[in-house]
């Protein structure tokens, strides 16, 4: 079988990976020299802790298993089973963490409520003031800026994978074929369009208006911290954002503790992961209304700096870079992904939202199973 994959972000690359793993030939087409979208502009978190129970959690757990297995074979992914800590500072926040730790699926996530001293034993870099922390053992991390490159190198070594950059697919030609902007036609037994946040042009022509929206975010990365940050770190605003934390305790937190005005205005939470070079990736904001701003705003960065420094008990290293990104998210956020047959032999897979890096291996595996690869 020959599979044509359009889009070289993490979702497209994982579709290519599963096709090659099953013995098929893959032609992988990317409109830029390298993928430049949300697959690189994220935390690299394999984030199990906040996922909604049911299909979303099942997908994240399966993806976590797949990431670990692939990471063992492709060291360049930088897979680390580091877990996460969410420090809490008062009884309202603690109650949400306690409710999460009491969920029926808490053991599957690796939830445990730790005292402040226990949390610092797990992550000694957290020298700031907090009362307790929610530990999630199943969370992990990879290196988002280099993951696709490492996977591609492994794919190329199989001899069954061809990468065609700098080609924008313009047309779906009949069944099982696409034509690029160089006038070349690429045909196979199946075509998978993994176009990320590119929802106009070809996608609109072949799929119409789909129930997927674009979301913009801002993030930043520091110089090396100078010491290990042994887990990823979130703050209690993540309780407001992730569905796993929905509970009466969360209702009480929302009613009794107003979110910081800057965080509320930009729909913010803190997520933080240390990169292999020692720097910290820190974010993020969420912007839903179009047209998106074309500039980055400083207030969110200042807010994140204050929150991080309060947990670390020390100043942040110099900010090395700041960026914005855009990802595609299903309008119905309970859906893990939008998977649509747009022509015979042609499928569109998009809209995982902020779950893309976490869930992409399992999303691609499901596509492969459904298409009978």
Coordinates of C-alpha atoms in Angstrom, one line a residue:
X1 CA 0.0 0.0 0.0
X2 CA 1.1 3.6 -0.7
X3 CA -0.1 6.4 1.6
X4 CA 0.1 10.1 0.7
X5 CA 0.3 12.3 3.9
X6 CA -0.2 16.0 3.5
X7 CA 1.2 18.1 6.4
X8 CA 4.4 17.5 8.3
X9 CA 3.4 18.6 11.7
X10 CA 3.2 16.1 14.5
X11 CA -0.3 14.7 13.5
X12 CA 0.9 14.2 9.9
X13 CA 4.2 12.8 10.9
X14 CA 2.6 10.3 13.2
X15 CA 0.3 9.2 10.4
X16 CA 3.4 8.6 8.3
X17 CA 5.0 6.8 11.2
X18 CA 2.1 4.3 11.6
X19 CA 1.8 3.7 7.9
X20 CA 5.5 2.9 7.6
X21 CA 5.4 0.8 10.8
X22 CA 2.7 -1.3 9.1
X23 CA 4.9 -1.9 6.1
X24 CA 3.5 0.7 3.7
X25 CA 5.2 3.2 1.5
X26 CA 4.6 6.9 2.4
X27 CA 5.0 10.1 0.4
X28 CA 4.9 13.0 2.8
X29 CA 4.2 16.5 1.4
X30 CA 4.8 19.7 3.3
X31 CA 4.1 23.2 2.0
X32 CA 7.1 24.7 3.8
X33 CA 10.7 23.6 4.1
X34 CA 9.9 22.3 7.5
X35 CA 6.7 22.3 9.6
X36 CA 6.5 25.7 11.3
X37 CA 3.2 25.6 13.1
X38 CA 1.7 24.6 16.4
X39 CA 3.7 21.3 16.4
X40 CA 6.8 23.3 17.2
X41 CA 5.3 26.1 19.1
X42 CA 4.1 24.2 22.1
X43 CA 5.4 22.8 25.4
X44 CA 6.3 19.3 24.2
X45 CA 4.1 18.0 27.0
X46 CA 2.5 14.6 26.9
X47 CA -0.3 15.9 29.2
X48 CA -2.5 13.2 30.7
X49 CA -3.4 15.0 33.9
X50 CA -6.1 17.4 32.8
X51 CA -7.8 15.3 30.2
X52 CA -11.6 14.6 30.4
X53 CA -12.5 11.1 31.5
X54 CA -13.5 8.6 28.8
X55 CA -12.4 8.9 25.2
X56 CA -10.1 11.8 25.7
X57 CA -8.3 10.2 28.7
X58 CA -8.1 6.8 26.9
X59 CA -6.6 8.5 23.9
X60 CA -4.0 10.4 26.0
X61 CA -3.0 7.3 27.9
X62 CA -2.6 5.2 24.7
X63 CA -0.6 8.1 23.2
X64 CA 1.5 8.2 26.3
X65 CA 2.3 4.5 25.9
X66 CA 3.1 5.0 22.2
X67 CA 5.3 8.0 22.9
X68 CA 7.4 6.1 25.4
X69 CA 7.8 3.2 22.9
X70 CA 8.7 5.5 20.0
X71 CA 11.0 7.5 22.3
X72 CA 13.0 4.4 23.2
X73 CA 13.6 3.8 19.5
X74 CA 14.2 7.5 18.5
X75 CA 16.3 9.1 21.2
X76 CA 16.2 12.4 19.4
X77 CA 12.6 12.9 20.6
X78 CA 14.0 13.6 24.0
X79 CA 11.2 11.6 25.7
X80 CA 11.2 12.0 29.5
X81 CA 8.7 10.4 31.9
X82 CA 8.9 13.4 34.2
X83 CA 5.4 13.7 35.6
X84 CA 3.9 17.0 36.6
X85 CA 3.2 19.0 39.8
X86 CA 0.4 21.6 40.2
X87 CA 1.2 23.5 43.4
X88 CA -1.8 24.9 45.4
X89 CA -1.7 27.8 47.8
X90 CA -5.0 27.8 49.8
X91 CA -7.9 25.6 50.8
X92 CA -10.0 26.5 47.8
X93 CA -7.3 25.3 45.4
X94 CA -6.4 22.4 47.6
X95 CA -10.0 21.2 47.5
X96 CA -9.9 21.0 43.7
X97 CA -6.7 18.9 43.9
X98 CA -8.3 16.6 46.5
X99 CA -11.4 16.1 44.3
X100 CA -9.1 15.3 41.3
X101 CA -7.2 12.8 43.4
X102 CA -10.5 11.1 44.4
X103 CA -11.6 10.6 40.8
X104 CA -12.3 7.0 39.8
X105 CA -9.7 7.3 37.1
X106 CA -7.1 8.9 39.4
X107 CA -4.9 5.8 39.6
X108 CA -4.8 5.6 35.7
X109 CA -3.5 9.2 35.7
X110 CA -1.1 8.7 38.5
X111 CA -2.7 11.4 40.7
X112 CA -1.5 11.9 44.2
X113 CA -1.8 14.9 46.5
X114 CA 1.6 15.7 48.0
X115 CA 2.5 17.9 50.9
X116 CA 4.7 20.9 50.1
X117 CA 7.8 19.0 51.5
X118 CA 6.9 15.9 49.5
X119 CA 6.5 18.0 46.3
X120 CA 9.9 19.7 46.9
X121 CA 11.5 16.2 47.3
X122 CA 10.2 15.4 43.8
X123 CA 11.1 18.8 42.4
X124 CA 13.7 20.6 44.5
X125 CA 13.6 23.7 42.3
X126 CA 10.2 24.6 43.8
X127 CA 11.5 26.7 46.7
X128 CA 8.6 29.2 46.7
X129 CA 5.5 29.3 49.0
X130 CA 2.7 26.8 48.5
X131 CA 0.7 24.4 50.7
X132 CA 0.5 21.2 48.7
X133 CA 0.7 20.0 45.1
X134 CA -1.2 17.6 42.8
X135 CA 1.3 15.1 41.3
X136 CA 0.5 13.3 38.0
X137 CA 2.9 10.5 37.4
X138 CA 1.8 9.8 33.8
X139 CA 2.7 13.2 32.3
X140 CA 5.8 13.3 30.2
X141 CA 7.7 15.5 27.7
X142 CA 9.5 15.6 24.4
X143 CA 11.3 18.3 22.5
X144 CA 8.8 20.0 20.2
X145 CA 11.3 21.9 18.0
X146 CA 13.2 18.8 17.0
X147 CA 10.7 15.9 17.4
X148 CA 9.5 15.9 13.7
X149 CA 13.1 16.1 12.5
X150 CA 14.0 13.1 14.7
X151 CA 11.0 11.1 13.5
X152 CA 11.7 11.9 9.9
X153 CA 15.3 10.7 10.2
X154 CA 14.0 7.4 11.5
X155 CA 11.4 7.2 8.7
X156 CA 13.9 7.9 6.0
X157 CA 16.1 5.1 7.3
X158 CA 13.4 2.6 6.4
X159 CA 13.6 3.2 2.7
X160 CA 9.8 3.4 2.5
X161 CA 9.4 7.1 3.1
X162 CA 9.8 10.1 0.9
X163 CA 9.6 13.7 2.1
X164 CA 8.7 16.4 -0.3
X165 CA 9.0 19.9 1.2
X166 CA 8.1 23.3 -0.3
X167 CA 5.1 21.9 -2.1
X168 CA 1.6 23.1 -1.4
X169 CA -1.2 20.7 -2.3
X170 CA -3.7 22.6 -4.4
X171 CA -6.2 19.9 -5.6
X172 CA -7.5 16.5 -4.8
X173 CA -7.5 14.6 -8.1
X174 CA -10.2 12.0 -8.5
X175 CA -9.6 9.2 -5.9
X176 CA -6.4 8.7 -3.9
X177 CA -4.4 11.5 -5.5
X178 CA -3.4 15.1 -5.0
X179 CA -1.7 17.7 -7.2
X180 CA 0.8 20.2 -5.8
X181 CA 1.7 23.7 -6.8
X182 CA 4.5 22.4 -9.0
X183 CA 2.0 20.6 -11.1
X184 CA 3.0 17.2 -10.0
X185 CA 0.3 14.5 -9.1
X186 CA 0.9 12.1 -6.2
X187 CA -1.3 9.1 -6.2
X188 CA -1.6 6.2 -3.8
X189 CA -4.0 3.9 -2.1
X190 CA -5.0 6.5 0.6
X191 CA -4.6 10.2 1.1
X192 CA -4.6 11.8 4.6
X193 CA -4.8 15.6 4.9
X194 CA -3.2 16.7 8.2
X195 CA -3.3 20.4 7.6
X196 CA -3.3 21.7 11.1
X197 CA -4.6 25.2 11.4
X198 CA -4.8 25.7 7.6
X199 CA -8.5 25.4 7.2
X200 CA -9.1 27.5 4.1
X201 CA -8.2 26.9 0.5
X202 CA -8.0 23.2 -0.3
X203 CA -9.6 22.2 3.0
X204 CA -12.6 24.4 2.4
X205 CA -12.9 23.2 -1.2
X206 CA -12.9 19.5 -0.3
X207 CA -14.6 19.5 3.1
X208 CA -16.7 22.6 3.2
X209 CA -17.1 24.5 6.5
X210 CA -16.0 22.1 9.2
X211 CA -16.7 22.4 13.0
X212 CA -13.2 23.4 13.8
X213 CA -11.9 26.8 14.9
X214 CA -8.4 28.4 15.2
X215 CA -6.9 29.4 18.5
X216 CA -4.0 31.7 19.0
X217 CA -1.5 31.5 22.0
X218 CA 1.6 33.2 23.3
X219 CA 4.5 31.5 25.0
X220 CA 8.2 32.2 25.9
X221 CA 11.4 30.4 26.6
X222 CA 14.2 31.3 29.0
X223 CA 17.9 30.9 29.1
X224 CA 19.0 27.8 31.1
X225 CA 17.7 27.7 34.7
X226 CA 21.0 26.5 36.0
X227 CA 19.5 23.5 37.9
X228 CA 17.1 20.7 37.0
X229 CA 13.3 21.3 36.9
X230 CA 12.6 17.7 37.4
X231 CA 8.8 17.8 36.6
X232 CA 6.6 19.9 34.4
X233 CA 4.7 22.5 36.5
X234 CA 1.2 24.0 36.2
X235 CA -0.7 26.5 38.4
X236 CA -4.2 26.4 39.8
X237 CA -5.5 28.3 36.8
X238 CA -5.1 25.1 34.9
X239 CA -7.9 23.7 37.1
X240 CA -10.2 26.3 35.5
X241 CA -9.1 25.3 32.0
X242 CA -8.9 21.5 31.9
X243 CA -12.0 19.3 32.1
X244 CA -10.6 16.7 34.5
X245 CA -10.9 19.2 37.3
X246 CA -14.6 19.9 36.9
X247 CA -16.2 19.4 40.4
X248 CA -18.1 21.2 43.1
X249 CA -14.8 22.2 44.5
X250 CA -13.9 23.9 41.2
X251 CA -17.3 25.7 41.3
X252 CA -16.3 27.0 44.8
X253 CA -12.9 28.1 43.5
X254 CA -14.4 30.0 40.7
X255 CA -17.0 31.6 43.0
X256 CA -14.6 32.4 45.8
X257 CA -11.3 33.2 44.2
X258 CA -11.3 35.6 41.2
X259 CA -8.7 34.9 38.6
X260 CA -5.9 37.5 38.2
X261 CA -7.3 40.2 35.8
X262 CA -4.5 39.7 33.3
X263 CA -5.0 35.9 33.4
X264 CA -8.7 36.2 33.0
X265 CA -8.5 38.7 30.1
X266 CA -6.1 36.4 28.2
X267 CA -7.7 33.1 29.3
X268 CA -4.4 32.0 30.9
X269 CA -2.9 29.2 32.8
X270 CA 0.7 28.4 33.7
X271 CA 2.4 25.4 32.1
X272 CA 6.1 25.1 32.3
X273 CA 8.6 22.5 31.0
X274 CA 12.4 22.4 31.1
X275 CA 14.0 21.9 27.7
X276 CA 17.1 19.6 27.3
X277 CA 19.3 22.7 27.2
X278 CA 18.1 23.8 30.6
X279 CA 15.8 26.6 29.4
X280 CA 12.2 26.8 30.5
X281 CA 9.2 26.8 28.1
X282 CA 6.5 28.9 29.8
X283 CA 2.9 29.7 28.7
X284 CA 0.2 30.3 27.7
X285 CA -2.7 32.4 26.6
X286 CA -5.8 31.6 24.5
X287 CA -7.3 33.9 21.9
X288 CA -10.5 32.8 20.1
X289 CA -11.9 35.8 18.4
X290 CA -10.9 36.6 14.8
X291 CA -9.1 38.4 13.4
X292 CA -6.2 37.5 15.7
X293 CA -3.8 40.2 16.8
X294 CA -0.6 40.2 14.8
X295 CA 1.6 41.3 17.8
X296 CA 2.5 39.8 21.1
X297 CA 1.4 41.5 24.3
X298 CA 3.7 42.0 27.3
X299 CA 1.1 41.8 30.1
X300 CA 0.7 38.0 29.8
X301 CA 4.5 37.5 29.9
X302 CA 4.8 39.7 33.0
X303 CA 2.0 37.7 34.7
X304 CA 3.6 34.4 33.9
X305 CA 7.0 35.6 35.2
X306 CA 5.4 36.6 38.5
X307 CA 3.7 33.2 38.9
X308 CA 6.8 31.2 38.0
X309 CA 9.1 33.2 40.3
X310 CA 6.7 32.7 43.1
X311 CA 7.0 29.0 42.7
X312 CA 10.7 28.9 42.2
X313 CA 11.4 31.4 44.9
X314 CA 14.0 33.1 42.6
X315 CA 14.2 35.3 39.6
X316 CA 13.7 33.8 36.2
X317 CA 16.6 33.6 33.8
X318 CA 16.7 36.0 30.9
X319 CA 13.8 35.5 28.4
X320 CA 15.5 34.2 25.3
X321 CA 12.6 34.1 22.9
X322 CA 8.8 34.9 22.7
X323 CA 6.4 33.6 20.1
X324 CA 2.8 33.2 19.1
X325 CA 1.2 30.2 17.5
X326 CA -2.1 29.1 16.1
X327 CA -3.7 25.6 16.4
X328 CA -6.9 24.1 15.2
X329 CA -9.5 22.9 17.8
X330 CA -12.8 21.2 17.4
X331 CA -15.6 23.6 18.3
X332 CA -17.1 20.8 20.4
X333 CA -14.1 20.5 22.7
X334 CA -15.3 17.1 24.0
X335 CA -14.2 15.7 20.6
X336 CA -10.6 14.6 20.4
X337 CA -10.2 15.2 16.7
X338 CA -12.2 16.0 13.5
X339 CA -11.8 13.0 11.2
X340 CA -13.7 13.3 7.9
X341 CA -13.8 11.3 4.7
X342 CA -13.8 14.1 2.0
X343 CA -13.5 11.9 -1.1
X344 CA -13.2 8.2 -1.7
X345 CA -9.8 7.3 -0.4
X346 CA -9.2 10.8 1.0
X347 CA -9.4 11.7 4.7
X348 CA -9.1 15.0 6.6
X349 CA -7.7 14.8 10.2
X350 CA -7.5 18.0 12.1
X351 CA -8.7 19.9 15.2
X352 CA -7.1 18.2 18.2
X353 CA -6.5 21.6 19.7
X354 CA -4.0 21.8 22.5
X355 CA -4.1 18.0 22.7
X356 CA -2.2 17.6 19.4
X357 CA 1.3 16.9 20.8
X358 CA -0.1 14.7 23.5
X359 CA -2.6 12.6 21.5
X360 CA -1.1 12.5 18.0
X361 CA 0.3 9.0 18.1
X362 CA -3.1 7.5 19.2
X363 CA -5.0 9.7 16.8
X364 CA -2.9 8.4 13.9
X365 CA -3.2 4.9 15.1
X366 CA -7.0 5.2 15.1
X367 CA -6.9 6.5 11.5
X368 CA -4.7 3.6 10.5
X369 CA -7.1 1.1 12.1
X370 CA -10.2 2.7 10.6
X371 CA -8.7 2.8 7.1
X372 CA -7.5 -0.8 7.4
X373 CA -3.8 -0.1 6.9

